[in-house]
PDB file of C-alpha atoms and ligand atoms in Angstrom:
ATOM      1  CA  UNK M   1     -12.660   1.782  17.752  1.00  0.00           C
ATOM      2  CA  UNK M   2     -10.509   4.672  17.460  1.00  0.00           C
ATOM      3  CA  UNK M   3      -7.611   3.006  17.063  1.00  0.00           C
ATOM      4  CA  UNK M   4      -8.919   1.298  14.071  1.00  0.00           C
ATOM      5  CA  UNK M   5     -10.398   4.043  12.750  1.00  0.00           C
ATOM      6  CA  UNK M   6      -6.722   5.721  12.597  1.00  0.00           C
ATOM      7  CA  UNK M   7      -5.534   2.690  11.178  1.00  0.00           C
ATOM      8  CA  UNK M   8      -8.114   3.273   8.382  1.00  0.00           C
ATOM      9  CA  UNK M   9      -7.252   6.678   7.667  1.00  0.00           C
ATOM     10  CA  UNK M  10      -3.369   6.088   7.439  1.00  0.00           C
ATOM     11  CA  UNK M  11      -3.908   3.464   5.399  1.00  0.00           C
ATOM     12  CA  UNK M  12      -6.574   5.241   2.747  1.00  0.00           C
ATOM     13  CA  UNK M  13      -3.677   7.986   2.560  1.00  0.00           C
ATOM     14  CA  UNK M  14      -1.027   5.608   1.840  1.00  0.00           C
ATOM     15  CA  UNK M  15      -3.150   3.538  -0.253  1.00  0.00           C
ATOM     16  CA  UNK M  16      -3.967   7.395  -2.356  1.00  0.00           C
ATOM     17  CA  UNK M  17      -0.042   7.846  -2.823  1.00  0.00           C
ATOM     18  CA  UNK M  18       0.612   4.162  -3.755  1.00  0.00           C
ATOM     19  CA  UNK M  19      -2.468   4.036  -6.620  1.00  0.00           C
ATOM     20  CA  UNK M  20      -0.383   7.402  -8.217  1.00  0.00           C
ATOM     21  CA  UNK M  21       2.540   5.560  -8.304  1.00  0.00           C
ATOM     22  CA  UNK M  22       1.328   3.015  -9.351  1.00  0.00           C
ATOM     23  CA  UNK M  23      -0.900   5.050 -12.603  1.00  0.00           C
ATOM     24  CA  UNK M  24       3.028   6.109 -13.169  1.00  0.00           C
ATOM     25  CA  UNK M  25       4.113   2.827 -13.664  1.00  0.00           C
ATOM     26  CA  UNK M  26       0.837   2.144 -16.032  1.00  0.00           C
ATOM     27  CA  UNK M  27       2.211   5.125 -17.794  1.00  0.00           C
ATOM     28  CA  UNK M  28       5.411   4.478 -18.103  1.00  0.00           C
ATOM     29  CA  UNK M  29       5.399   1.288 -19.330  1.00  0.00           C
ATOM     30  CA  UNK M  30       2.907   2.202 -22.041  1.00  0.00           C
ATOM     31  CA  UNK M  31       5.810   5.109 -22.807  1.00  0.00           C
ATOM     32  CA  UNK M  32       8.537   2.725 -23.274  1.00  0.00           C
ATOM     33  CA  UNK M  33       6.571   0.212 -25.758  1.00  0.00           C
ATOM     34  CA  UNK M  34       6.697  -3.326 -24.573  1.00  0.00           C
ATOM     35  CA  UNK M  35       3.568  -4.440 -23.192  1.00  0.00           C
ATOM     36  CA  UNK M  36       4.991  -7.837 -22.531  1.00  0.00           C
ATOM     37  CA  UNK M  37       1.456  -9.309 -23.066  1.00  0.00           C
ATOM     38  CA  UNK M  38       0.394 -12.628 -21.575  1.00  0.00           C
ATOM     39  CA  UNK M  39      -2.512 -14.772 -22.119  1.00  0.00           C
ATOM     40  CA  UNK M  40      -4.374 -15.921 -19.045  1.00  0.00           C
ATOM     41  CA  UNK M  41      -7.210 -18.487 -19.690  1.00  0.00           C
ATOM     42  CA  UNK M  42      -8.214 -16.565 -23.433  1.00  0.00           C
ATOM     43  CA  UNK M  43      -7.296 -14.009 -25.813  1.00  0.00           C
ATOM     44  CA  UNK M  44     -10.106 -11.535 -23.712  1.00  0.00           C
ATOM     45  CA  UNK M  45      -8.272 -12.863 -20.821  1.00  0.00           C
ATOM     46  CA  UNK M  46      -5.022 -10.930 -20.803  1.00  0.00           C
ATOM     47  CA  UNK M  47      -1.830  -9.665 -18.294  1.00  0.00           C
ATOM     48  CA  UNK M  48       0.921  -7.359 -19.305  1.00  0.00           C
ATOM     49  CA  UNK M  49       3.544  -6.121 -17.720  1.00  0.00           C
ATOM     50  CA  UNK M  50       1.682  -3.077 -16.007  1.00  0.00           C
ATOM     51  CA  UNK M  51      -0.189  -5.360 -14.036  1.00  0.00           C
ATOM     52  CA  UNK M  52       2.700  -7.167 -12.851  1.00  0.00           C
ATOM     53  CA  UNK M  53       4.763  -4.210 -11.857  1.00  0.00           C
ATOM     54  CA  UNK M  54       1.448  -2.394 -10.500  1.00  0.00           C
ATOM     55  CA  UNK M  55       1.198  -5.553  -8.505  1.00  0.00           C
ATOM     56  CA  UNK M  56       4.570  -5.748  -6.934  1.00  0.00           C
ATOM     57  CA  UNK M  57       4.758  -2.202  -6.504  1.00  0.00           C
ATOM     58  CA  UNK M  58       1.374  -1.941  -4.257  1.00  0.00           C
ATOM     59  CA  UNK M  59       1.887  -5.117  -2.165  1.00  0.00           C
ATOM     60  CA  UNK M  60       5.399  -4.380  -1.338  1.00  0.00           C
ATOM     61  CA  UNK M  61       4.174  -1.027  -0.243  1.00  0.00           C
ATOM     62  CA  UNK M  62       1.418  -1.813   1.522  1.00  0.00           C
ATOM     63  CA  UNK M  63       3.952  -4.472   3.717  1.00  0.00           C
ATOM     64  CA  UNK M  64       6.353  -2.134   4.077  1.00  0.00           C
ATOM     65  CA  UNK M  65       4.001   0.756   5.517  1.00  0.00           C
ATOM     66  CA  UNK M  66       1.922  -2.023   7.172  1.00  0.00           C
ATOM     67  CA  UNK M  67       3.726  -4.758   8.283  1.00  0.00           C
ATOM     68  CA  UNK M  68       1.088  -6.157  10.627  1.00  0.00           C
ATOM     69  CA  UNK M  69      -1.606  -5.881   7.966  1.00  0.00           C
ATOM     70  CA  UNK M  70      -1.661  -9.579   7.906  1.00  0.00           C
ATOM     71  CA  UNK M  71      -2.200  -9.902  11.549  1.00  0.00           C
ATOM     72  CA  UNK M  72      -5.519  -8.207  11.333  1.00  0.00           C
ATOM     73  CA  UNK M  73      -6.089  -9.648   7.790  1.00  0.00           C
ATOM     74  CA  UNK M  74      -8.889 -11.814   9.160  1.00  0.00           C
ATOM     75  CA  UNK M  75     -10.992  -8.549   9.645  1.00  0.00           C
ATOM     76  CA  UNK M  76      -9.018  -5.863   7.194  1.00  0.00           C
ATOM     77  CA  UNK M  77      -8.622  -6.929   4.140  1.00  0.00           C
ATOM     78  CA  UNK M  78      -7.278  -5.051   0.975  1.00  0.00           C
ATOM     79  CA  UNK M  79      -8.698  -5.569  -2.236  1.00  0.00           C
ATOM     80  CA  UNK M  80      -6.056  -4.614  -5.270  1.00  0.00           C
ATOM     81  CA  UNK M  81      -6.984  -4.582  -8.872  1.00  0.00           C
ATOM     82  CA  UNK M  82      -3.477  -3.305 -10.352  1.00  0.00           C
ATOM     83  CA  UNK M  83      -4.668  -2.818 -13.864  1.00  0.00           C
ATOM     84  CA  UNK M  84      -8.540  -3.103 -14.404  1.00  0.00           C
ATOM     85  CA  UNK M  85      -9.196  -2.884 -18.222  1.00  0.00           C
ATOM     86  CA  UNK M  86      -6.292  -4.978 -19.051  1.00  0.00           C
ATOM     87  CA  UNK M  87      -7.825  -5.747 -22.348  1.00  0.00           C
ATOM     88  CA  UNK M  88      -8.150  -2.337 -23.352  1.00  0.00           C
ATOM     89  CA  UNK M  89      -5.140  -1.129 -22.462  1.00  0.00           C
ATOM     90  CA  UNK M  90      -3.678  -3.659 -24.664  1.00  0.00           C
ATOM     91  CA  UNK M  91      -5.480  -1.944 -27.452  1.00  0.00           C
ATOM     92  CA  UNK M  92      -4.431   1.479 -26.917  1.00  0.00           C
ATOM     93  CA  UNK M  93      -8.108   2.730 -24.607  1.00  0.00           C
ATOM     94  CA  UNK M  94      -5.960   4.364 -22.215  1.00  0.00           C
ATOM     95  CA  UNK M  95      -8.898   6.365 -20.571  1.00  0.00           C
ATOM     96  CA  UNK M  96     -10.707   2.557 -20.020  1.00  0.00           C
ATOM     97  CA  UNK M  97      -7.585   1.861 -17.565  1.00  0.00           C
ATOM     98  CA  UNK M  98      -7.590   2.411 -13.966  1.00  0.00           C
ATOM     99  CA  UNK M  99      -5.542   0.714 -10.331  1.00  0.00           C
ATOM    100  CA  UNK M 100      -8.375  -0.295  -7.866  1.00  0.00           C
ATOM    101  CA  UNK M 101      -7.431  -0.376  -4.392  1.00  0.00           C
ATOM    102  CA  UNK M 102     -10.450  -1.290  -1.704  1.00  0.00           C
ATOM    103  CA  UNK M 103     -10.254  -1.955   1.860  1.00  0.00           C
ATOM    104  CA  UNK M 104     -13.186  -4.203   3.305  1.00  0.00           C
ATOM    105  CA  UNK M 105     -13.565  -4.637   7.458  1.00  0.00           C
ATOM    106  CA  UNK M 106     -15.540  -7.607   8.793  1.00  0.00           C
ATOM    107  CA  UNK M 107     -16.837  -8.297   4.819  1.00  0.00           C
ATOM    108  CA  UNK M 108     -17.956  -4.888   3.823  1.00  0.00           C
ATOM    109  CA  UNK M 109     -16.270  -2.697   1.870  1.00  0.00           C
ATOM    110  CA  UNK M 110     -15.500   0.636   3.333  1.00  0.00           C
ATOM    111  CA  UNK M 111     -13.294   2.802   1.548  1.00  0.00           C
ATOM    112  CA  UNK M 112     -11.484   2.928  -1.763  1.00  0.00           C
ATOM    113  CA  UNK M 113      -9.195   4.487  -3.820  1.00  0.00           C
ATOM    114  CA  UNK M 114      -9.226   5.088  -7.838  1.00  0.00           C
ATOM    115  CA  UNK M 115      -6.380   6.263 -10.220  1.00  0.00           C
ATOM    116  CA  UNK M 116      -6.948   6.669 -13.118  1.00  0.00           C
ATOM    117  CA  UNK M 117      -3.795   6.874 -15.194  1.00  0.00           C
ATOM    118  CA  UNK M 118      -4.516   8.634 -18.566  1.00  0.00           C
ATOM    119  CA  UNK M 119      -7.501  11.064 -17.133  1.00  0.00           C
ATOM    120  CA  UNK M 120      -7.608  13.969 -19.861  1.00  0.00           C
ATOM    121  CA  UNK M 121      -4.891  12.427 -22.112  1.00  0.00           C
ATOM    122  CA  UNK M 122      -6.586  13.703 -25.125  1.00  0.00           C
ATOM    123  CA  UNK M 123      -6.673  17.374 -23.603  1.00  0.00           C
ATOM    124  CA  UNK M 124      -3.282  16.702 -22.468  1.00  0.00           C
ATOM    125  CA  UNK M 125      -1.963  15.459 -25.919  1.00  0.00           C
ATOM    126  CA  UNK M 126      -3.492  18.522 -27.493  1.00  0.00           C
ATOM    127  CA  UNK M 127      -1.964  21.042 -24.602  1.00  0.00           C
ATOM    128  CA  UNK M 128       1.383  19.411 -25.723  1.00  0.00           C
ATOM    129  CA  UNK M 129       0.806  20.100 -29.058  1.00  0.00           C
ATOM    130  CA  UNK M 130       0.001  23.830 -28.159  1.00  0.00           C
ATOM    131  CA  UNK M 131       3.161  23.979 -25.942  1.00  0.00           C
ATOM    132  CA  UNK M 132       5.314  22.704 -28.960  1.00  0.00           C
ATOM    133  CA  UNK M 133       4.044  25.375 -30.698  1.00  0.00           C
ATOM    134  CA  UNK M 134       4.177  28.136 -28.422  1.00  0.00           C
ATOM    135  CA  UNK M 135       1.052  28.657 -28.739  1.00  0.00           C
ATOM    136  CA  UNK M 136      -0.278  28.274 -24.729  1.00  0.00           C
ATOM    137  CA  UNK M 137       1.521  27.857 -21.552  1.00  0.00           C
ATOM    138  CA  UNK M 138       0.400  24.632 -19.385  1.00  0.00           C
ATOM    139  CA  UNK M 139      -2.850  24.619 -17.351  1.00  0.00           C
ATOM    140  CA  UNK M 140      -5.150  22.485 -15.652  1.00  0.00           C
ATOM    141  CA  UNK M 141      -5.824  20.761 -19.037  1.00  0.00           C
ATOM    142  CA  UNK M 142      -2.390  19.684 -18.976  1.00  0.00           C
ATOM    143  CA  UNK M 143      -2.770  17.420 -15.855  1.00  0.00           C
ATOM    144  CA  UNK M 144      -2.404  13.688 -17.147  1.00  0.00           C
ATOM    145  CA  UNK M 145      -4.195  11.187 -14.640  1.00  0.00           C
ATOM    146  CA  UNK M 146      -6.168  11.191 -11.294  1.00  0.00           C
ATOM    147  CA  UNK M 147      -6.771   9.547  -8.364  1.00  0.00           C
ATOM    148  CA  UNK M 148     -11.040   9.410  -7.299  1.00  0.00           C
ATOM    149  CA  UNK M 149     -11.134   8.048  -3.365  1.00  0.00           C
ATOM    150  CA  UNK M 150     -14.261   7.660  -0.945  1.00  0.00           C
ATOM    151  CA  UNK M 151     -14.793   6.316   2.536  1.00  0.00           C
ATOM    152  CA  UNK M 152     -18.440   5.221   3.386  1.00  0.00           C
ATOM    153  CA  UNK M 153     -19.791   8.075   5.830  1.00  0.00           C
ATOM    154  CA  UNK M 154     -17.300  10.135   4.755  1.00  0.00           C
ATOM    155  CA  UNK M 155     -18.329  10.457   0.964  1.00  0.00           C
ATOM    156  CA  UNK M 156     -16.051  10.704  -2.144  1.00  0.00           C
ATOM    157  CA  UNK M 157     -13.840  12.874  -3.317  1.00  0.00           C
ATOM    158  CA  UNK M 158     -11.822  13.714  -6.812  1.00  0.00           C
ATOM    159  CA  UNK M 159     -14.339  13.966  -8.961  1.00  0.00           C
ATOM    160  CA  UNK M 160     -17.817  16.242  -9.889  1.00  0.00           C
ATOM    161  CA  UNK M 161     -20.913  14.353  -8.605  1.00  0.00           C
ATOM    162  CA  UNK M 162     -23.123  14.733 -11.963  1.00  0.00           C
ATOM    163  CA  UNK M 163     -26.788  12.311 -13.013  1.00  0.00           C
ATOM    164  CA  UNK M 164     -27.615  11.487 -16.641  1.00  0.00           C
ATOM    165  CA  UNK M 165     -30.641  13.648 -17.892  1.00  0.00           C
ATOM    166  CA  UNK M 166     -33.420  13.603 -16.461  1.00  0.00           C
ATOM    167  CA  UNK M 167     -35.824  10.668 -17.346  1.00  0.00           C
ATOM    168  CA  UNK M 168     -33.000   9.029 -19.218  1.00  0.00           C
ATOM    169  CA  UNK M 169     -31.893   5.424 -19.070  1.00  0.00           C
ATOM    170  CA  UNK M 170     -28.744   4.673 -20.140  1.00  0.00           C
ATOM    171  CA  UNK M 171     -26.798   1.751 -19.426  1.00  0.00           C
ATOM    172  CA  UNK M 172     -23.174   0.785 -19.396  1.00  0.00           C
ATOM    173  CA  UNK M 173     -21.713  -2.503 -19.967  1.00  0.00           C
ATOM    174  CA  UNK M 174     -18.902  -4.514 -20.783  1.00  0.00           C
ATOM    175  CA  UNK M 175     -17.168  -4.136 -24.234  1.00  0.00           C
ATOM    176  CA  UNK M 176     -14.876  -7.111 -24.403  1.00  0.00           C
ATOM    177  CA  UNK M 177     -16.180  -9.807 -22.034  1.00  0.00           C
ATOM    178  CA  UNK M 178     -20.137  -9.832 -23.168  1.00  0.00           C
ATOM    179  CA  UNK M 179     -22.131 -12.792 -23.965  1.00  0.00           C
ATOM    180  CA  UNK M 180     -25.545 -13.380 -24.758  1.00  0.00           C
ATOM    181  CA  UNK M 181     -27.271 -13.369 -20.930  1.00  0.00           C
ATOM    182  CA  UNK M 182     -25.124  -9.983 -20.637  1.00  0.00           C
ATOM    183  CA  UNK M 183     -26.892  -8.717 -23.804  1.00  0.00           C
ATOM    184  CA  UNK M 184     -30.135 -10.295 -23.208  1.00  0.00           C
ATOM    185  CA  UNK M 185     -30.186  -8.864 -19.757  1.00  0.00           C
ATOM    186  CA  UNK M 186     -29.062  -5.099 -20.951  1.00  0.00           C
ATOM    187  CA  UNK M 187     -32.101  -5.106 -23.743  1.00  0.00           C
ATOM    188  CA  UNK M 188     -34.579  -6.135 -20.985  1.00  0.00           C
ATOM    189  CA  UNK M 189     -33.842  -2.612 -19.330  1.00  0.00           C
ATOM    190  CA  UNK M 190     -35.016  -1.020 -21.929  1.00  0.00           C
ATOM    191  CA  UNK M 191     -32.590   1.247 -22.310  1.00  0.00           C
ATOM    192  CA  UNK M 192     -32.193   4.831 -24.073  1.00  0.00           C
ATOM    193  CA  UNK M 193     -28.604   3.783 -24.775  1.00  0.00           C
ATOM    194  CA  UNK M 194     -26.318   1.527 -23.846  1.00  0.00           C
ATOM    195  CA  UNK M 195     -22.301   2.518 -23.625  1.00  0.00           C
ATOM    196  CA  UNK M 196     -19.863  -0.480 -24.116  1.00  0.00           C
ATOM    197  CA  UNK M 197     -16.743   0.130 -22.676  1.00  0.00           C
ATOM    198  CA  UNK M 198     -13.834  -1.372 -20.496  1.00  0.00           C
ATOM    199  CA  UNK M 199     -13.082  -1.880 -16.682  1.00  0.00           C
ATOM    200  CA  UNK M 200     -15.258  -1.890 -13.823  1.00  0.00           C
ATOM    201  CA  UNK M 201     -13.597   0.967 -12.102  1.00  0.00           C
ATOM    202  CA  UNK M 202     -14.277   2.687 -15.384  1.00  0.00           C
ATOM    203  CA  UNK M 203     -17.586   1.962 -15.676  1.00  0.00           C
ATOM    204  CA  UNK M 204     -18.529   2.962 -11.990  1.00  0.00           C
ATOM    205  CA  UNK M 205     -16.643   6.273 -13.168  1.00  0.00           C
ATOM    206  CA  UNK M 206     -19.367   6.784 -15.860  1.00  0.00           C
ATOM    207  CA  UNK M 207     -22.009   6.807 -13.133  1.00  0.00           C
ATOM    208  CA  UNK M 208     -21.041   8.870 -10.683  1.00  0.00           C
ATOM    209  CA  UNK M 209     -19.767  11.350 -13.485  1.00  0.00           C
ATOM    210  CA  UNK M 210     -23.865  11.543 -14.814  1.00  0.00           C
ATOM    211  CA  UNK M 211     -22.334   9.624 -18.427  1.00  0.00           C
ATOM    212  CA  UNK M 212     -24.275   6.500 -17.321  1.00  0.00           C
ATOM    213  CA  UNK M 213     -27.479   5.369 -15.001  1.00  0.00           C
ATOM    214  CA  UNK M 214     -26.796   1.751 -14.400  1.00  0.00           C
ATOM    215  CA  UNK M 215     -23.853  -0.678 -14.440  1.00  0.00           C
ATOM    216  CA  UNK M 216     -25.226  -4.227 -16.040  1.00  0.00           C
ATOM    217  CA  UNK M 217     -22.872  -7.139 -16.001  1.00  0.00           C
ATOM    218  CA  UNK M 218     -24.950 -10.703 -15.693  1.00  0.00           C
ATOM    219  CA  UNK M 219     -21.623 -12.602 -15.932  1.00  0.00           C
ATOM    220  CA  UNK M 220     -18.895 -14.286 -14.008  1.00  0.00           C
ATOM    221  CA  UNK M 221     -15.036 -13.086 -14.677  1.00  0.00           C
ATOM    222  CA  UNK M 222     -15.652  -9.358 -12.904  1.00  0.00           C
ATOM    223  CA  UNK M 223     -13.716 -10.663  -9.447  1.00  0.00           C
ATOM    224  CA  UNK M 224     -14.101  -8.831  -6.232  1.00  0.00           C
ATOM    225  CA  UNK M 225     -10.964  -7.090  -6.391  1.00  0.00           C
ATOM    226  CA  UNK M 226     -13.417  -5.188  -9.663  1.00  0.00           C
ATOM    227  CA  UNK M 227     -15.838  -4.004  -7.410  1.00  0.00           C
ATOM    228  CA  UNK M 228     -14.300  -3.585  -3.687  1.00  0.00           C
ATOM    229  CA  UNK M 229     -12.915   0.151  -4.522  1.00  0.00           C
ATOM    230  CA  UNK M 230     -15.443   1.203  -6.534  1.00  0.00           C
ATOM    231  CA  UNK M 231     -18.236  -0.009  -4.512  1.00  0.00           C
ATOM    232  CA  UNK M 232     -17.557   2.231  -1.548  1.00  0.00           C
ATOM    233  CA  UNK M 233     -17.387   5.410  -4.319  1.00  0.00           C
ATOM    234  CA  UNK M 234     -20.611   4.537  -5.538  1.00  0.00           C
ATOM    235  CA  UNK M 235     -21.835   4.003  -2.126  1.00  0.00           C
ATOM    236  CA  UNK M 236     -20.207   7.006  -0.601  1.00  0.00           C
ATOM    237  CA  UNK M 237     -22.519   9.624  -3.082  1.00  0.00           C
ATOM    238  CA  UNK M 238     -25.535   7.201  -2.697  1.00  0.00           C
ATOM    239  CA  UNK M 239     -25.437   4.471  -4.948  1.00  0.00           C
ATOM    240  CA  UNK M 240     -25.607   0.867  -4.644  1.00  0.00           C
ATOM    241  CA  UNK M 241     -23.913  -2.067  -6.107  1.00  0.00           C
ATOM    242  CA  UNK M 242     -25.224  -5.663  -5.539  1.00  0.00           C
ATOM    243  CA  UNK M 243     -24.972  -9.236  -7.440  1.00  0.00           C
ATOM    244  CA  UNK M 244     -27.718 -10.240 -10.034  1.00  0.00           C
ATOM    245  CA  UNK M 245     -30.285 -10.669  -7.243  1.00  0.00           C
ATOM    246  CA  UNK M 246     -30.045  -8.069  -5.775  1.00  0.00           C
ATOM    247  CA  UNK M 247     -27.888  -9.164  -1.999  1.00  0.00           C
ATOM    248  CA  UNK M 248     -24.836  -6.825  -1.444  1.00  0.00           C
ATOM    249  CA  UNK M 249     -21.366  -8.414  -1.513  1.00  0.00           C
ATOM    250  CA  UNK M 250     -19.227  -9.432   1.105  1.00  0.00           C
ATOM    251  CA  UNK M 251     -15.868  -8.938   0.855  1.00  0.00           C
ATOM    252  CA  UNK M 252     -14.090 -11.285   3.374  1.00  0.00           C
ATOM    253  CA  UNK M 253     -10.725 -12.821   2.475  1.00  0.00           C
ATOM    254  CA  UNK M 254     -11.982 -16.132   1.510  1.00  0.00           C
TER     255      UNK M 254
HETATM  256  P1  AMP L 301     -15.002  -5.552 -18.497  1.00  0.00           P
HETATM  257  O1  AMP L 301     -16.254  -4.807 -18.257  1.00  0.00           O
HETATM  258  O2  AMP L 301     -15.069  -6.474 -19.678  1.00  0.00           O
HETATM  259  O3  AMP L 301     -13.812  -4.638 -18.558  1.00  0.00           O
HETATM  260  O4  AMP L 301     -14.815  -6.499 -17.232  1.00  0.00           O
HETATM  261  C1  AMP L 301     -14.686  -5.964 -15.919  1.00  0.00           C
HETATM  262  C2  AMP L 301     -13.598  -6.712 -15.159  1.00  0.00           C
HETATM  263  O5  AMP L 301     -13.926  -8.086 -15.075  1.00  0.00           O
HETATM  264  C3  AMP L 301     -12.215  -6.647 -15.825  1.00  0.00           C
HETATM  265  O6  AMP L 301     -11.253  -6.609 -14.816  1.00  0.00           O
HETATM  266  C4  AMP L 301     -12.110  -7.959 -16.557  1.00  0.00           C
HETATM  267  O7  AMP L 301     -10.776  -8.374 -16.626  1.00  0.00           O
HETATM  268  C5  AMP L 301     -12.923  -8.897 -15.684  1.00  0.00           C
HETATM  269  N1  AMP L 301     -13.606  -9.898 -16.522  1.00  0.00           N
HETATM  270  C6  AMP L 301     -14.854  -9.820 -16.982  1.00  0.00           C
HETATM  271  N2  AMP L 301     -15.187 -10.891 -17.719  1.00  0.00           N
HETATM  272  C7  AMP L 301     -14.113 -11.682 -17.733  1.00  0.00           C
HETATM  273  C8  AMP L 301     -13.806 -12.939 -18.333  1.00  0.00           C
HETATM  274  N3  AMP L 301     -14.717 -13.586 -19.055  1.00  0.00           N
HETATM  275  N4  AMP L 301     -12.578 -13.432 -18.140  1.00  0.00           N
HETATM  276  C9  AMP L 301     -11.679 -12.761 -17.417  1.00  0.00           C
HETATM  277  N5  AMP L 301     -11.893 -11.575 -16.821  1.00  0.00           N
HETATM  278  C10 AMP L 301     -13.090 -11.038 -16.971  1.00  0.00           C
HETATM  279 MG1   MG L 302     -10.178  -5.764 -13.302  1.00  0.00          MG
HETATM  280 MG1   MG L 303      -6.749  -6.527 -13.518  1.00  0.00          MG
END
């Protein structure tokens, strides 16, 4: 057990470096202007050339730190999203985008790691502006992107724990990929509000920051490399994720 257990940690703090390299690629290629966009199955259905890069990038590293990951693959398994939000990244929602990275043993997911590549990009465009003009030096508003990580037992870390309002009900849901069971099912909550926006790592982001109280999306197309990494954040501070009735995922290689 301990032995696995220090396997776990060195491989949440290498997967924590790799998911900020990898929000620098997601950067970068947004900086130099080719998106190289791809249609998958639909136009909502997209892949760029972040998430192939993202994707090379973390698996290479991941082998190349942990070249017997394989060997215990039957029992460890690493979930990687390299770009969740894909379709709004396309569209210039850079705060919607995030790398999901979550690492399941025996089925259940148990820790996982967040970056979010443009965190505070509008503060950080406007501290730009202010350093253009002289007008402020650069300070914590400057900082472009973060990385949110959690391991269950251990709780999360990287962000400020915050509810909605008390007595409030207000749901998130997706903003590209809805149909009418997701919409059916998001008016019979009842709902103060309801926030439409990209990615699931996003969108488990809005609930542990207090923006949201409930995650609602009665659909297939959200895979298990959506939910692994945030699962164990929302776990980690006392949430719960689960399918539409209600059993918890398992998160096994097949
Ligand atoms: P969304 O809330 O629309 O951002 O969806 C959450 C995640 O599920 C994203 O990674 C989407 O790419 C994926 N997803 C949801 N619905 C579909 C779909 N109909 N086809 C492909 N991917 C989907
Ligand atoms: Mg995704
Ligand atoms: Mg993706």
């Amino acid at each position: 057990m301990a032995s696995s257990n220090t396997v776990l940690m060195r491989l949440v703090a290498s997967a924590y470096s790799i998911a900020q390299k990898a929000g620098m690629i997601v950067r970068r290629v947004i900086a130099e202007g080719d998106l190289g966009i791809v249609e998958k199955t639909c136009a909502t259905d997209l892949q760029t050339k972040a998430d192939r890069l993202v994707q090379m990038s973390i698996c290479s590293s991941l082998a190349r730190k942990f070249p017997k990951l394989t060997i215990i693959g039957e029992e460890l398994v690493v979930w990687v999203d390299p770009l969740d939000g894909t379709k709004e990244y396309t569209e210039g929602l850079l705060d919607n985008v995030t790398v999901l990275i979550g690492i399941a043993y025996e089925g259940k997911a148990i820790a996982g790691i967040i970056n979010q590549p443009y965190y505070n990009y509008e503060n950080n465009e406007k501290q730009q502006l202010r350093e253009h003009r002289n007008e402020a030096k650069a300070g914590p508003d400057a900082v472009l992107g973060r990385t949110i990580w959690g391991v269950l037992g251990l709780g999360a870390f990287g962000f400020q724990l915050k509810e909605v309002p008390a007595g409030k009900h207000i749901i998130t849901t997706t903003r590209s990929h809805s149909n009418k069971l997701v919409t059916d099912c998001v008016t019979a909550m009842n709902p103060d509000d309801v926030l439409r926006v990209g990615g699931a790592g996003n969108k488990i982001i809005q609930l542990i920051e207090g923006k949201a109280s409930a995650y609602v999306f009665a659909s297939p197309g959200c895979k298990k490399w959506d939910t692994c990494a945030p699962e164990v954040i929302l776990h980690a501070v006392g949430g719960k994720l689960t399918d539409i009735h209600g059993n918890v995922l398992q998160y096994h290689k097949d």
